[in-house]
Tab-separated table of C-alpha atoms in Angstrom:
chain	number	residue	atom	x	y	z
A	478	MET	CA	-2.821	-4.705	29.250
A	479	GLU	CA	-5.763	-7.027	28.804
A	480	THR	CA	-5.001	-10.727	29.290
A	481	VAL	CA	-7.681	-13.348	28.693
A	482	SER	CA	-7.188	-17.085	29.048
A	483	THR	CA	-9.758	-19.407	27.505
A	484	MET	CA	-10.089	-23.101	28.319
A	485	THR	CA	-13.491	-23.912	26.845
A	486	ALA	CA	-15.697	-22.693	24.062
A	487	PRO	CA	-17.035	-19.169	24.684
A	488	GLU	CA	-20.709	-18.476	25.299
A	489	THR	CA	-22.977	-18.289	22.302
A	490	ASP	CA	-23.422	-14.802	20.916
A	491	LYS	CA	-24.827	-13.456	17.696
A	492	LYS	CA	-22.280	-11.691	15.524
A	493	GLN	CA	-23.297	-9.273	12.861
A	494	PRO	CA	-21.280	-9.527	9.651
A	495	VAL	CA	-18.617	-6.893	9.341
A	496	SER	CA	-17.242	-6.129	5.902
A	497	PRO	CA	-13.522	-5.592	5.533
A	498	VAL	CA	-12.562	-1.947	5.373
A	499	GLN	CA	-11.217	-1.092	1.971
A	500	PRO	CA	-8.501	1.556	1.837
A	501	SER	CA	-9.644	4.624	0.002
A	502	SER	CA	-7.738	7.628	-1.190
A	503	LEU	CA	-9.340	10.853	-2.261
A	504	ALA	CA	-6.032	12.087	-3.702
A	505	GLU	CA	-5.427	9.287	-6.183
A	506	PRO	CA	-7.626	8.595	-9.232
A	507	ALA	CA	-8.228	5.013	-10.273
A	508	ASN	CA	-6.049	5.122	-13.406
A	509	PRO	CA	-4.060	8.383	-13.460
A	510	PHE	CA	-2.810	9.732	-16.780
A	511	LEU	CA	0.126	11.677	-15.295
A	512	PRO	CA	2.028	11.367	-12.001
A	513	GLU	CA	1.108	13.495	-9.004
A	514	LEU	CA	2.874	16.812	-9.682
A	515	CYS	CA	1.874	18.644	-6.505
A	516	THR	CA	3.965	16.679	-4.026
A	517	SER	CA	7.061	18.296	-2.547
A	518	GLN	CA	9.340	15.792	-4.273
A	519	SER	CA	7.731	16.364	-7.677
A	520	VAL	CA	7.868	20.153	-7.303
A	521	PHE	CA	11.541	20.000	-6.330
A	522	LEU	CA	12.393	17.866	-9.357
A	523	LEU	CA	10.415	20.123	-11.691
A	524	VAL	CA	12.131	23.243	-10.349
A	525	LEU	CA	15.511	21.556	-10.724
A	526	VAL	CA	14.782	20.519	-14.314
A	527	ALA	CA	13.484	24.019	-15.094
A	528	GLU	CA	16.652	25.621	-13.768
A	529	LEU	CA	18.849	23.262	-15.766
A	530	LEU	CA	16.824	24.162	-18.844
A	531	ALA	CA	17.272	27.891	-18.117
A	532	LEU	CA	21.003	27.337	-17.761
A	533	LEU	CA	21.121	25.515	-21.086
A	534	LEU	CA	19.152	28.269	-22.851
A	535	THR	CA	21.404	30.942	-21.340
A	536	ILE	CA	24.552	29.192	-22.515
A	537	SER	CA	23.069	28.893	-25.984
A	538	ALA	CA	21.977	32.558	-26.075
A	539	SER	CA	25.356	33.746	-24.742
A	540	SER	CA	27.314	31.909	-27.454
A	541	GLY	CA	29.167	29.788	-24.920
A	542	LEU	CA	30.450	29.959	-21.368
A	543	GLN	CA	33.079	32.598	-22.158
A	544	HIS	CA	30.321	35.175	-22.692
A	545	PHE	CA	27.960	33.852	-20.028
A	546	ASP	CA	25.393	36.490	-19.010
A	547	TRP	CA	24.131	36.159	-15.442
A	548	ASP	CA	21.438	38.766	-15.975
A	549	LYS	CA	20.082	36.774	-18.888
A	550	LEU	CA	20.133	33.615	-16.733
A	551	ALA	CA	18.038	35.364	-14.082
A	552	LEU	CA	15.552	36.573	-16.682
A	553	ILE	CA	15.221	33.199	-18.409
A	554	SER	CA	15.027	31.381	-15.058
A	555	VAL	CA	12.070	33.489	-13.934
A	556	GLN	CA	10.201	32.862	-17.167
A	557	VAL	CA	10.909	29.120	-17.290
A	558	GLN	CA	10.174	28.555	-13.593
A	559	TRP	CA	6.808	30.318	-13.805
A	560	VAL	CA	5.793	28.315	-16.857
A	561	VAL	CA	6.775	25.026	-15.182
A	562	VAL	CA	5.141	25.834	-11.832
A	563	PHE	CA	1.855	27.075	-13.311
A	564	SER	CA	1.729	24.121	-15.718
A	565	ALA	CA	2.281	21.689	-12.840
A	566	ILE	CA	-0.493	23.325	-10.793
A	567	ALA	CA	-2.912	23.224	-13.717
A	568	LEU	CA	-2.159	19.579	-14.550
A	569	CYS	CA	-2.436	18.679	-10.880
A	570	ARG	CA	-5.885	20.296	-10.667
A	571	LEU	CA	-7.030	18.433	-13.786
A	572	ARG	CA	-5.592	15.067	-12.714
A	573	PHE	CA	-8.944	13.466	-11.907
A	574	TRP	CA	-10.522	14.813	-15.090
A	575	LEU	CA	-7.606	13.611	-17.238
A	576	ALA	CA	-7.856	10.138	-15.698
A	577	ARG	CA	-11.438	9.826	-16.964
A	578	GLN	CA	-10.572	10.782	-20.549
A	579	SER	CA	-9.077	8.746	-23.353
A	580	HIS	CA	-5.292	8.873	-23.545
A	581	VAL	CA	-5.378	10.809	-26.813
A	582	ARG	CA	-7.744	13.438	-25.450
A	583	ALA	CA	-5.887	13.700	-22.150
A	584	GLY	CA	-2.549	14.037	-23.957
A	585	CYS	CA	-3.814	16.718	-26.356
A	586	THR	CA	-5.439	18.640	-23.498
A	587	SER	CA	-2.274	18.549	-21.385
A	588	TYR	CA	-0.117	19.633	-24.317
A	589	ALA	CA	-2.457	22.492	-25.274
A	590	LEU	CA	-2.691	23.612	-21.652
A	591	VAL	CA	1.088	23.920	-21.302
A	592	LEU	CA	1.334	25.868	-24.579
A	593	ALA	CA	-1.500	28.197	-23.520
A	594	ILE	CA	0.205	28.878	-20.175
A	595	THR	CA	3.483	29.539	-22.000
A	596	LEU	CA	1.764	31.997	-24.341
A	597	VAL	CA	0.040	33.908	-21.558
A	598	LEU	CA	3.132	34.095	-19.345
A	599	SER	CA	5.354	35.097	-22.289
A	600	VAL	CA	3.068	38.005	-23.178
A	601	LEU	CA	2.735	38.969	-19.515
A	602	GLY	CA	6.498	38.701	-19.088
A	603	GLN	CA	7.179	41.090	-21.954
A	604	TRP	CA	4.708	43.606	-20.512
A	605	ILE	CA	6.265	43.370	-17.028
A	606	ILE	CA	9.794	43.781	-18.421
A	607	TYR	CA	8.595	46.773	-20.456
A	608	GLY	CA	7.259	48.423	-17.305
A	609	VAL	CA	10.166	47.524	-15.014
A	610	SER	CA	12.752	48.703	-17.523
A	611	GLY	CA	11.280	52.215	-17.417
A	612	MET	CA	10.197	52.286	-21.038
A	613	ALA	CA	6.594	52.897	-19.948
A	614	PHE	CA	7.589	56.323	-18.574
A	615	ILE	CA	9.222	57.560	-21.757
A	616	GLU	CA	6.928	59.874	-23.674
A	617	HIS	CA	5.711	58.679	-27.059
A	618	GLN	CA	7.198	55.234	-26.312
A	619	GLY	CA	4.504	52.645	-26.977
A	620	PHE	CA	4.589	49.033	-25.884
A	621	GLU	CA	5.126	46.556	-28.694
A	622	PHE	CA	5.256	42.788	-28.488
A	623	ASP	CA	8.397	41.071	-29.652
A	624	GLY	CA	6.824	38.577	-32.020
A	625	TRP	CA	10.014	36.665	-32.685
A	626	GLN	CA	10.738	36.274	-28.973
A	627	LEU	CA	7.187	35.065	-28.475
A	628	LEU	CA	7.579	32.613	-31.341
A	629	ASN	CA	10.884	31.364	-29.906
A	630	ASN	CA	9.279	30.753	-26.512
A	631	MET	CA	6.384	28.870	-28.077
A	632	ALA	CA	8.702	26.712	-30.212
A	633	ILE	CA	10.892	25.809	-27.233
A	634	ALA	CA	7.822	25.081	-25.103
A	635	ALA	CA	6.258	22.951	-27.862
A	636	ILE	CA	9.357	20.756	-28.167
A	637	LEU	CA	10.300	20.429	-24.504
A	638	SER	CA	6.770	20.089	-23.131
A	639	GLY	CA	6.034	17.368	-25.685
A	640	VAL	CA	9.112	15.420	-24.618
A	641	LEU	CA	8.473	15.959	-20.883
A	642	LEU	CA	4.765	15.101	-21.049
A	643	ARG	CA	5.561	11.968	-23.010
A	644	TYR	CA	8.106	10.956	-20.369
A	645	LEU	CA	5.666	11.632	-17.505
A	646	TYR	CA	2.935	9.704	-19.313
A	647	LEU	CA	5.151	6.648	-19.851
A	648	GLN	CA	6.366	6.838	-16.254
A	649	GLN	CA	2.794	6.876	-14.933
A	650	GLN	CA	1.682	4.050	-17.227
A	651	LEU	CA	4.599	1.966	-15.985
A	652	ARG	CA	3.564	2.719	-12.426
A	653	ASN	CA	-0.049	1.807	-13.227
A	654	GLN	CA	1.131	-1.500	-14.643
A	655	GLN	CA	3.291	-2.167	-11.594
A	656	GLN	CA	0.369	-1.392	-9.293
A	657	ALA	CA	-1.880	-3.741	-11.265
A	658	GLU	CA	0.735	-6.495	-11.105
A	659	MET	CA	1.204	-5.854	-7.390
A	660	GLN	CA	-2.538	-6.153	-6.762
A	661	ALA	CA	-2.665	-9.330	-8.838
A	662	ARG	CA	0.250	-10.781	-6.876
A	663	ILE	CA	-1.340	-9.889	-3.541
A	664	GLN	CA	-4.625	-11.401	-4.743
A	665	ALA	CA	-2.818	-14.600	-5.748
A	666	LEU	CA	-1.075	-14.808	-2.382
A	667	GLN	CA	-4.271	-14.193	-0.445
A	668	SER	CA	-6.252	-16.658	-2.555
A	669	ARG	CA	-3.982	-19.446	-1.278
A	670	ILE	CA	-5.155	-18.808	2.256
A	671	ARG	CA	-8.088	-21.179	2.648
A	672	PRO	CA	-8.833	-22.705	6.074
A	673	HIS	CA	-8.030	-26.404	5.780
A	674	PHE	CA	-10.369	-27.097	8.676
A	675	LEU	CA	-13.465	-26.716	6.450
A	676	PHE	CA	-14.420	-30.398	6.583
A	677	ASN	CA	-13.835	-30.599	10.352
A	678	SER	CA	-15.992	-27.512	10.795
A	679	MET	CA	-18.792	-28.975	8.690
A	680	ASN	CA	-18.661	-32.196	10.711
A	681	SER	CA	-18.849	-30.176	13.918
A	682	ILE	CA	-21.839	-28.253	12.594
A	683	ALA	CA	-23.567	-31.469	11.538
A	684	SER	CA	-23.103	-32.992	14.998
A	685	LEU	CA	-24.370	-29.850	16.754
A	686	ILE	CA	-27.507	-29.296	14.681
A	687	ALA	CA	-29.520	-31.864	16.651
A	688	THR	CA	-28.036	-31.292	20.110
A	689	ASP	CA	-27.141	-27.583	20.167
A	690	PRO	CA	-28.647	-25.665	17.222
A	691	ASP	CA	-27.699	-22.263	18.641
A	692	THR	CA	-24.012	-23.188	18.738
A	693	ALA	CA	-24.278	-24.713	15.274
A	694	GLU	CA	-25.710	-21.423	13.998
A	695	ARG	CA	-22.863	-19.485	15.610
A	696	VAL	CA	-20.266	-21.768	14.016
A	697	VAL	CA	-21.871	-21.228	10.602
A	698	GLU	CA	-21.652	-17.458	11.159
A	699	ASP	CA	-18.003	-17.711	12.211
A	700	LEU	CA	-17.196	-19.838	9.186
A	701	SER	CA	-18.972	-17.452	6.836
A	702	GLU	CA	-17.007	-14.506	8.273
A	703	LEU	CA	-13.720	-16.283	7.597
A	704	PHE	CA	-14.552	-17.172	4.024
A	705	ARG	CA	-16.008	-13.748	3.332
A	706	ALA	CA	-12.668	-12.227	4.348
A	707	SER	CA	-10.752	-14.875	2.410
A	708	LEU	CA	-12.683	-14.172	-0.797
A	709	ALA	CA	-12.605	-10.377	-0.425
A	710	GLU	CA	-10.339	-8.119	-2.434
A	711	PRO	CA	-6.814	-7.849	-0.984
A	712	SER	CA	-6.605	-4.790	1.205
A	713	LEU	CA	-5.459	-3.302	4.451
A	714	ILE	CA	-8.071	-3.722	7.170
A	715	PRO	CA	-8.208	-2.448	10.760
A	716	LEU	CA	-6.238	-4.491	13.271
A	717	GLU	CA	-9.392	-4.897	15.340
A	718	ARG	CA	-11.095	-6.590	12.386
A	719	GLU	CA	-8.172	-8.999	11.953
A	720	LEU	CA	-8.333	-9.922	15.632
A	721	GLU	CA	-12.058	-10.630	15.219
A	722	LEU	CA	-11.293	-13.005	12.313
A	723	CYS	CA	-8.755	-14.835	14.481
A	724	LYS	CA	-11.327	-15.206	17.225
A	725	HIS	CA	-13.896	-16.542	14.742
A	726	TYR	CA	-11.411	-19.183	13.666
A	727	LEU	CA	-10.393	-20.086	17.215
A	728	ASP	CA	-14.045	-20.357	18.315
A	729	ILE	CA	-14.523	-23.075	15.700
A	730	GLU	CA	-11.337	-24.918	16.617
A	731	GLN	CA	-12.224	-24.675	20.307
A	732	LEU	CA	-15.308	-26.811	19.664
A	733	ARG	CA	-13.179	-29.511	18.061
A	734	LEU	CA	-10.204	-29.491	20.452
A	735	GLY	CA	-11.981	-28.555	23.685
A	736	ARG	CA	-9.668	-28.250	26.693
A	737	ARG	CA	-6.660	-29.272	24.599
A	738	LEU	CA	-6.658	-25.758	23.175
A	739	GLN	CA	-5.782	-22.963	25.602
A	740	LEU	CA	-5.671	-19.342	24.532
A	741	ASP	CA	-3.855	-16.397	26.062
A	742	TRP	CA	-4.693	-13.008	24.544
A	743	GLN	CA	-2.307	-10.237	25.582
A	744	ILE	CA	-3.609	-7.164	23.789
A	745	SER	CA	-2.146	-3.814	24.794
A	746	ASN	CA	-3.789	-0.502	24.016
A	747	TYR	CA	-3.426	0.366	20.349
A	748	ASN	CA	-4.692	2.911	17.868
A	749	LYS	CA	-8.032	1.730	16.502
A	750	ASP	CA	-7.125	3.107	13.067
A	751	ILE	CA	-4.073	0.872	12.585
A	752	LYS	CA	-4.395	-1.275	9.452
A	753	ILE	CA	-2.667	-4.514	8.443
A	754	PRO	CA	-3.073	-6.877	5.461
A	755	SER	CA	-6.272	-8.896	5.561
A	756	LEU	CA	-5.865	-12.463	6.875
A	757	MET	CA	-2.316	-11.930	8.063
A	758	MET	CA	-2.692	-13.239	11.623
A	759	GLN	CA	-5.297	-15.954	11.002
A	760	PRO	CA	-2.987	-18.240	8.956
A	761	LEU	CA	-0.337	-17.967	11.674
A	762	VAL	CA	-2.835	-18.976	14.341
A	763	GLU	CA	-3.989	-21.781	12.057
A	764	ASN	CA	-0.408	-23.040	11.745
A	765	ALA	CA	0.010	-22.798	15.524
A	766	ILE	CA	-2.888	-25.249	15.947
A	767	PHE	CA	-2.143	-27.528	13.013
A	768	HIS	CA	1.620	-27.860	13.596
A	769	GLY	CA	1.741	-27.202	17.330
A	770	VAL	CA	-1.292	-27.902	19.506
A	771	GLU	CA	-3.022	-30.619	17.498
A	772	PRO	CA	-0.084	-33.123	17.340
A	773	LEU	CA	0.415	-32.909	21.133
A	774	PRO	CA	-1.636	-35.474	23.098
A	775	LYS	CA	-2.319	-32.965	25.883
A	776	GLY	CA	-2.677	-29.996	23.550
A	777	GLY	CA	-1.116	-26.676	24.473
A	778	LYS	CA	-1.485	-22.950	24.829
A	779	ILE	CA	-1.340	-20.365	22.049
A	780	THR	CA	-0.292	-16.873	23.097
A	781	VAL	CA	-1.094	-13.833	20.985
A	782	LYS	CA	0.640	-10.595	21.991
A	783	VAL	CA	-0.154	-7.284	20.300
A	784	SER	CA	1.593	-4.053	21.239
A	785	GLN	CA	2.272	-0.676	19.675
A	786	ASN	CA	4.917	1.992	20.038
A	787	ASP	CA	5.422	5.297	18.274
A	788	LYS	CA	6.852	3.787	15.084
A	789	GLN	CA	5.580	0.248	14.608
A	790	LEU	CA	3.115	-2.448	15.492
A	791	SER	CA	4.412	-5.635	17.100
A	792	ILE	CA	2.591	-8.985	16.880
A	793	VAL	CA	3.998	-12.088	18.568
A	794	ILE	CA	2.330	-15.502	18.268
A	795	SER	CA	3.779	-18.458	20.179
A	796	ASN	CA	2.752	-22.100	20.474
A	797	PRO	CA	4.251	-25.395	21.646
A	798	TYR	CA	5.432	-27.946	19.122
A	799	LEU	CA	6.206	-31.648	19.195
A	800	LEU	CA	9.878	-32.456	19.515
A	801	VAL	CA	10.589	-35.357	17.153
A	802	LYS	CA	13.964	-36.828	16.348
A	803	LYS	CA	14.856	-37.041	12.702
A	804	ASN	CA	14.432	-40.509	11.239
A	805	HIS	CA	13.859	-42.204	7.912
A	806	TYR	CA	10.448	-43.642	8.723
A	807	GLN	CA	7.157	-42.432	7.362
A	808	GLY	CA	6.516	-40.379	10.472
A	809	GLY	CA	9.714	-38.423	9.864
A	810	SER	CA	8.715	-37.845	6.258
A	811	GLN	CA	5.306	-36.588	7.353
A	812	ARG	CA	6.910	-34.239	9.872
A	813	HIS	CA	9.198	-32.868	7.154
A	814	SER	CA	6.141	-32.227	4.952
A	815	GLU	CA	4.418	-30.324	7.772
A	816	GLN	CA	7.518	-28.194	8.365
A	817	LYS	CA	7.690	-27.433	4.642
A	818	HIS	CA	4.013	-26.385	4.673
A	819	ASN	CA	4.680	-24.132	7.667
A	820	ARG	CA	7.624	-22.452	5.913
A	821	MET	CA	5.480	-21.874	2.825
A	822	ALA	CA	2.820	-20.183	4.957
A	823	LEU	CA	5.427	-17.939	6.600
A	824	ASP	CA	6.897	-17.047	3.198
A	825	ASN	CA	3.392	-16.242	1.982
A	826	ILE	CA	2.789	-13.805	4.845
A	827	ARG	CA	6.271	-12.313	4.423
A	828	ARG	CA	5.660	-11.590	0.723
A	829	ARG	CA	2.304	-9.979	1.484
A	830	LEU	CA	3.904	-7.760	4.135
A	831	THR	CA	6.608	-6.737	1.671
A	832	ALA	CA	4.020	-6.042	-1.025
A	833	HIS	CA	2.084	-3.691	1.274
A	834	PHE	CA	4.838	-2.068	3.384
A	835	GLY	CA	8.111	-2.747	1.568
A	836	ALA	CA	11.299	-3.328	3.550
A	837	ALA	CA	9.857	-1.505	6.576
A	838	ALA	CA	7.939	-4.652	7.601
A	839	ARG	CA	9.660	-7.726	9.031
A	840	LEU	CA	8.601	-11.275	9.825
A	841	SER	CA	10.812	-13.732	11.674
A	842	SER	CA	10.404	-16.914	13.673
A	843	SER	CA	12.286	-18.950	16.260
A	844	ALA	CA	11.975	-22.431	17.785
A	845	GLU	CA	13.455	-22.905	21.238
A	846	ASN	CA	12.725	-25.214	24.170
A	847	GLY	CA	9.620	-26.631	22.540
A	848	ILE	CA	8.084	-23.197	21.812
A	849	PHE	CA	7.709	-21.864	18.284
A	850	THR	CA	7.356	-18.068	18.084
A	851	THR	CA	6.511	-15.852	15.139
A	852	TYR	CA	7.367	-12.138	15.240
A	853	ILE	CA	5.766	-9.504	13.014
A	854	PHE	CA	6.862	-5.876	12.951
A	855	CYS	CA	5.182	-3.479	10.557
A	856	PRO	CA	5.057	0.321	10.328
A	857	LEU	CA	1.998	2.090	11.593
A	858	THR	CA	-0.528	2.677	8.800
A	859	VAL	CA	-3.740	4.526	9.589
């Protein structure tokens, strides 16, 4: 475990801008027309629906359950399952192409593709049954297509595939809308995260320009990194990048607070590919200074612990806070306002964690013996 304690501002170093890493997926088009049909869950549901359909067709062809024909069920099941499986594979292969077409063209193409597969497999099925049944070995017995059976298969496929494709289309459009709303909500939550120390930072830069231009330049670079991340699209970024943003922020605050701000970094070994929501830790460190270290005359120490196990990432941020008795004076009112602001920031981070990871991520906090601690647990995402 690497533990670093900092009492004064670090040495000047040039930092090259690093752009946030945007999550990319090669298996998901930007605006899919149909859901992903090649996943194990989708295939299982399609096979289940196909078997229920075969059962329904068998009951109808057998004139009820009292004359149920198991051989007919097996025959219909094979035909229906092959049509469904091959149609799912074909639509899965064309998913990226369909996403780039208009909805009308994509819908017509999908519908025609399913009907074409049904036609081919129906003809092939009749030929296979003709051969397996032994008719091919009877002299002067020629193979003839059953036109009515072929027409029945096409009619059933036309009706059911139209209904199923319409359902899948509406389901995917609903998911697209939910994803768009989720991204908009994450963007709105992230857009509220703006370092309130902007004016203090500008004052620090102004005072350093004449006396220490190199440090002033470094502070400008740190500030630009923070606002570049704050204005970027909401995304999951590497944990290492988030730690760099926290250090940029703390470098600026170190100039203002000096020895009043002490830092203790306890960073265990972790997978470099782990990703967390952008600007998740920085607001918590900002609150630790604003509500904890800054009100204390002697300042205090902020501890940042990062550790990883097989299932989740653990982040613990602790800071001292000023113990104030409740009163009805202006100071008490101001303290209540600060606590309310802190709760809003924690709720903001909690909603962003939920938006990205769902119920698998947790954020909690505790205040005990003058130490306020924030705990974050989120599943490993690489």
